[in-house]
PDB file of C-alpha atoms and ligand atoms in Angstrom:
ATOM      1  CA  MET A   1      82.649  81.285  86.524  1.00  0.00           C
ATOM      2  CA  ILE A   2      83.992  84.782  86.241  1.00  0.00           C
ATOM      3  CA  GLU A   3      84.190  86.530  82.901  1.00  0.00           C
ATOM      4  CA  LEU A   4      87.697  87.786  82.120  1.00  0.00           C
ATOM      5  CA  CYS A   5      87.532  89.080  78.532  1.00  0.00           C
ATOM      6  CA  SER A   6      86.636  88.319  74.967  1.00  0.00           C
ATOM      7  CA  VAL A   7      89.155  85.932  73.428  1.00  0.00           C
ATOM      8  CA  HIS A   8      89.608  88.611  70.748  1.00  0.00           C
ATOM      9  CA  ASP A   9      91.086  90.952  73.378  1.00  0.00           C
ATOM     10  CA  LEU A  10      93.988  88.538  73.870  1.00  0.00           C
ATOM     11  CA  ASN A  11      96.199  88.766  70.814  1.00  0.00           C
ATOM     12  CA  GLU A  12      98.745  86.199  69.689  1.00  0.00           C
ATOM     13  CA  GLY A  13     102.040  86.657  71.577  1.00  0.00           C
ATOM     14  CA  GLU A  14     100.492  88.967  74.153  1.00  0.00           C
ATOM     15  CA  SER A  15      99.427  88.781  77.786  1.00  0.00           C
ATOM     16  CA  LEU A  16      96.666  90.329  79.872  1.00  0.00           C
ATOM     17  CA  GLY A  17      96.397  90.625  83.638  1.00  0.00           C
ATOM     18  CA  PHE A  18      93.153  90.453  85.639  1.00  0.00           C
ATOM     19  CA  ASP A  19      92.409  91.202  89.253  1.00  0.00           C
ATOM     20  CA  ILE A  20      88.721  90.547  89.554  1.00  0.00           C
ATOM     21  CA  THR A  21      88.531  88.085  92.423  1.00  0.00           C
ATOM     22  CA  GLY A  22      91.260  89.537  94.635  1.00  0.00           C
ATOM     23  CA  LYS A  23      93.474  86.681  93.454  1.00  0.00           C
ATOM     24  CA  PRO A  24      95.149  88.070  90.341  1.00  0.00           C
ATOM     25  CA  VAL A  25      95.644  85.924  87.268  1.00  0.00           C
ATOM     26  CA  PHE A  26      97.055  86.511  83.804  1.00  0.00           C
ATOM     27  CA  ALA A  27      96.450  85.011  80.405  1.00  0.00           C
ATOM     28  CA  VAL A  28      98.850  84.500  77.492  1.00  0.00           C
ATOM     29  CA  ARG A  29      98.098  83.461  73.938  1.00  0.00           C
ATOM     30  CA  LYS A  30     100.752  81.458  72.114  1.00  0.00           C
ATOM     31  CA  ASP A  31     100.343  79.623  68.801  1.00  0.00           C
ATOM     32  CA  GLY A  32      96.616  80.167  69.101  1.00  0.00           C
ATOM     33  CA  ASP A  33      96.349  78.509  72.515  1.00  0.00           C
ATOM     34  CA  ILE A  34      95.453  80.326  75.730  1.00  0.00           C
ATOM     35  CA  PHE A  35      97.245  79.728  79.030  1.00  0.00           C
ATOM     36  CA  VAL A  36      96.124  81.193  82.365  1.00  0.00           C
ATOM     37  CA  TYR A  37      98.206  81.305  85.542  1.00  0.00           C
ATOM     38  CA  HIS A  38      97.938  82.824  88.984  1.00  0.00           C
ATOM     39  CA  ASN A  39      99.933  86.044  89.063  1.00  0.00           C
ATOM     40  CA  GLU A  40     102.299  84.852  91.739  1.00  0.00           C
ATOM     41  CA  CYS A  41     106.012  84.198  91.297  1.00  0.00           C
ATOM     42  CA  PRO A  42     107.014  80.896  92.967  1.00  0.00           C
ATOM     43  CA  HIS A  43     110.120  82.691  94.262  1.00  0.00           C
ATOM     44  CA  LEU A  44     108.623  85.308  96.611  1.00  0.00           C
ATOM     45  CA  GLY A  45     104.909  84.978  95.860  1.00  0.00           C
ATOM     46  CA  ILE A  46     104.686  88.454  94.409  1.00  0.00           C
ATOM     47  CA  GLU A  47     103.132  89.627  91.148  1.00  0.00           C
ATOM     48  CA  LEU A  48     105.139  89.081  87.993  1.00  0.00           C
ATOM     49  CA  GLU A  49     104.410  91.882  85.558  1.00  0.00           C
ATOM     50  CA  PHE A  50     106.755  94.714  84.637  1.00  0.00           C
ATOM     51  CA  GLN A  51     103.927  97.047  83.682  1.00  0.00           C
ATOM     52  CA  GLU A  52     100.217  96.481  83.344  1.00  0.00           C
ATOM     53  CA  ASN A  53      99.575  93.475  81.066  1.00  0.00           C
ATOM     54  CA  ASP A  54     103.309  93.032  80.464  1.00  0.00           C
ATOM     55  CA  PHE A  55     104.180  89.477  81.541  1.00  0.00           C
ATOM     56  CA  LEU A  56     106.485  88.354  78.723  1.00  0.00           C
ATOM     57  CA  ASP A  57     110.162  88.763  77.919  1.00  0.00           C
ATOM     58  CA  LEU A  58     111.293  91.001  75.065  1.00  0.00           C
ATOM     59  CA  ASP A  59     110.840  88.265  72.446  1.00  0.00           C
ATOM     60  CA  GLY A  60     107.429  87.283  73.779  1.00  0.00           C
ATOM     61  CA  ALA A  61     108.795  83.745  74.015  1.00  0.00           C
ATOM     62  CA  LEU A  62     108.736  83.276  77.795  1.00  0.00           C
ATOM     63  CA  ILE A  63     106.932  84.608  80.849  1.00  0.00           C
ATOM     64  CA  GLN A  64     109.267  86.797  82.881  1.00  0.00           C
ATOM     65  CA  CYS A  65     109.154  87.848  86.505  1.00  0.00           C
ATOM     66  CA  SER A  66     110.054  91.530  86.589  1.00  0.00           C
ATOM     67  CA  THR A  67     111.551  91.402  90.090  1.00  0.00           C
ATOM     68  CA  HIS A  68     114.518  89.025  89.656  1.00  0.00           C
ATOM     69  CA  GLY A  69     114.108  87.993  86.033  1.00  0.00           C
ATOM     70  CA  ALA A  70     112.957  84.373  86.396  1.00  0.00           C
ATOM     71  CA  LEU A  71     111.843  82.949  83.038  1.00  0.00           C
ATOM     72  CA  PHE A  72     108.952  80.514  82.644  1.00  0.00           C
ATOM     73  CA  GLU A  73     107.751  78.393  79.733  1.00  0.00           C
ATOM     74  CA  ILE A  74     104.408  79.738  78.507  1.00  0.00           C
ATOM     75  CA  GLU A  75     102.885  76.285  77.884  1.00  0.00           C
ATOM     76  CA  THR A  76     103.776  74.700  81.232  1.00  0.00           C
ATOM     77  CA  GLY A  77     104.702  77.483  83.665  1.00  0.00           C
ATOM     78  CA  HIS A  78     107.989  75.672  84.278  1.00  0.00           C
ATOM     79  CA  CYS A  79     110.718  78.007  85.528  1.00  0.00           C
ATOM     80  CA  LEU A  80     113.715  77.584  83.218  1.00  0.00           C
ATOM     81  CA  SER A  81     116.052  80.054  84.896  1.00  0.00           C
ATOM     82  CA  GLY A  82     116.207  82.352  87.882  1.00  0.00           C
ATOM     83  CA  PRO A  83     115.958  81.907  91.636  1.00  0.00           C
ATOM     84  CA  CYS A  84     112.963  79.551  91.393  1.00  0.00           C
ATOM     85  CA  GLN A  85     114.389  77.368  88.614  1.00  0.00           C
ATOM     86  CA  GLY A  86     112.552  74.041  88.472  1.00  0.00           C
ATOM     87  CA  ASP A  87     109.408  75.392  90.137  1.00  0.00           C
ATOM     88  CA  TYR A  88     106.144  76.046  88.323  1.00  0.00           C
ATOM     89  CA  LEU A  89     103.659  78.870  88.033  1.00  0.00           C
ATOM     90  CA  LYS A  90     100.297  77.788  89.359  1.00  0.00           C
ATOM     91  CA  PRO A  91      97.815  77.213  86.539  1.00  0.00           C
ATOM     92  CA  ALA A  92      94.368  78.776  86.908  1.00  0.00           C
ATOM     93  CA  GLU A  93      91.363  76.812  85.700  1.00  0.00           C
ATOM     94  CA  PHE A  94      89.579  78.499  82.817  1.00  0.00           C
ATOM     95  CA  THR A  95      87.151  77.843  80.015  1.00  0.00           C
ATOM     96  CA  VAL A  96      86.179  79.508  76.749  1.00  0.00           C
ATOM     97  CA  LYS A  97      82.520  79.726  75.833  1.00  0.00           C
ATOM     98  CA  ASP A  98      81.050  81.714  72.950  1.00  0.00           C
ATOM     99  CA  GLU A  99      84.452  83.382  72.465  1.00  0.00           C
ATOM    100  CA  VAL A 100      84.564  84.650  76.047  1.00  0.00           C
ATOM    101  CA  LEU A 101      87.346  83.643  78.447  1.00  0.00           C
ATOM    102  CA  TYR A 102      86.101  82.656  81.916  1.00  0.00           C
ATOM    103  CA  LEU A 103      87.966  81.899  85.094  1.00  0.00           C
ATOM    104  CA  VAL A 104      86.556  78.812  86.798  1.00  0.00           C
ATOM    105  CA  VAL A 105      86.290  79.431  90.547  1.00  0.00           C
TER     106      VAL A 105
HETATM  107 FE1  FES B 201     110.113  86.439  90.839  1.00  0.00          FE
HETATM  108 FE2  FES B 201     112.171  86.686  92.496  1.00  0.00          FE
HETATM  109  S1  FES B 201     110.157  87.284  92.861  1.00  0.00           S
HETATM  110  S2  FES B 201     112.152  85.913  90.490  1.00  0.00           S
END
């Protein structure tokens, strides 16, 4: 397991990116739940964020790829619109222990 951050570092409606293993991932908290995906757009396989730790659309309702604007459901990674519509972000396995978020590798 690889430690990513304290769960308290990930605020409701926000996202954080990590590049610890050479395979970047990002985490989002929505309605108290945490979701972690590989930072790889299913369209071109490139990283999604607009700026560091900035993976969400303006409303914070969906994950957005900054390159061509694909929008993904936070809970499922399902692409709702954009060039990869119907595809999914790849979930990353994680666990929370003693309020610390870990990537399972
Ligand atoms: Fe993400 Fe094209 S690379 S929408």
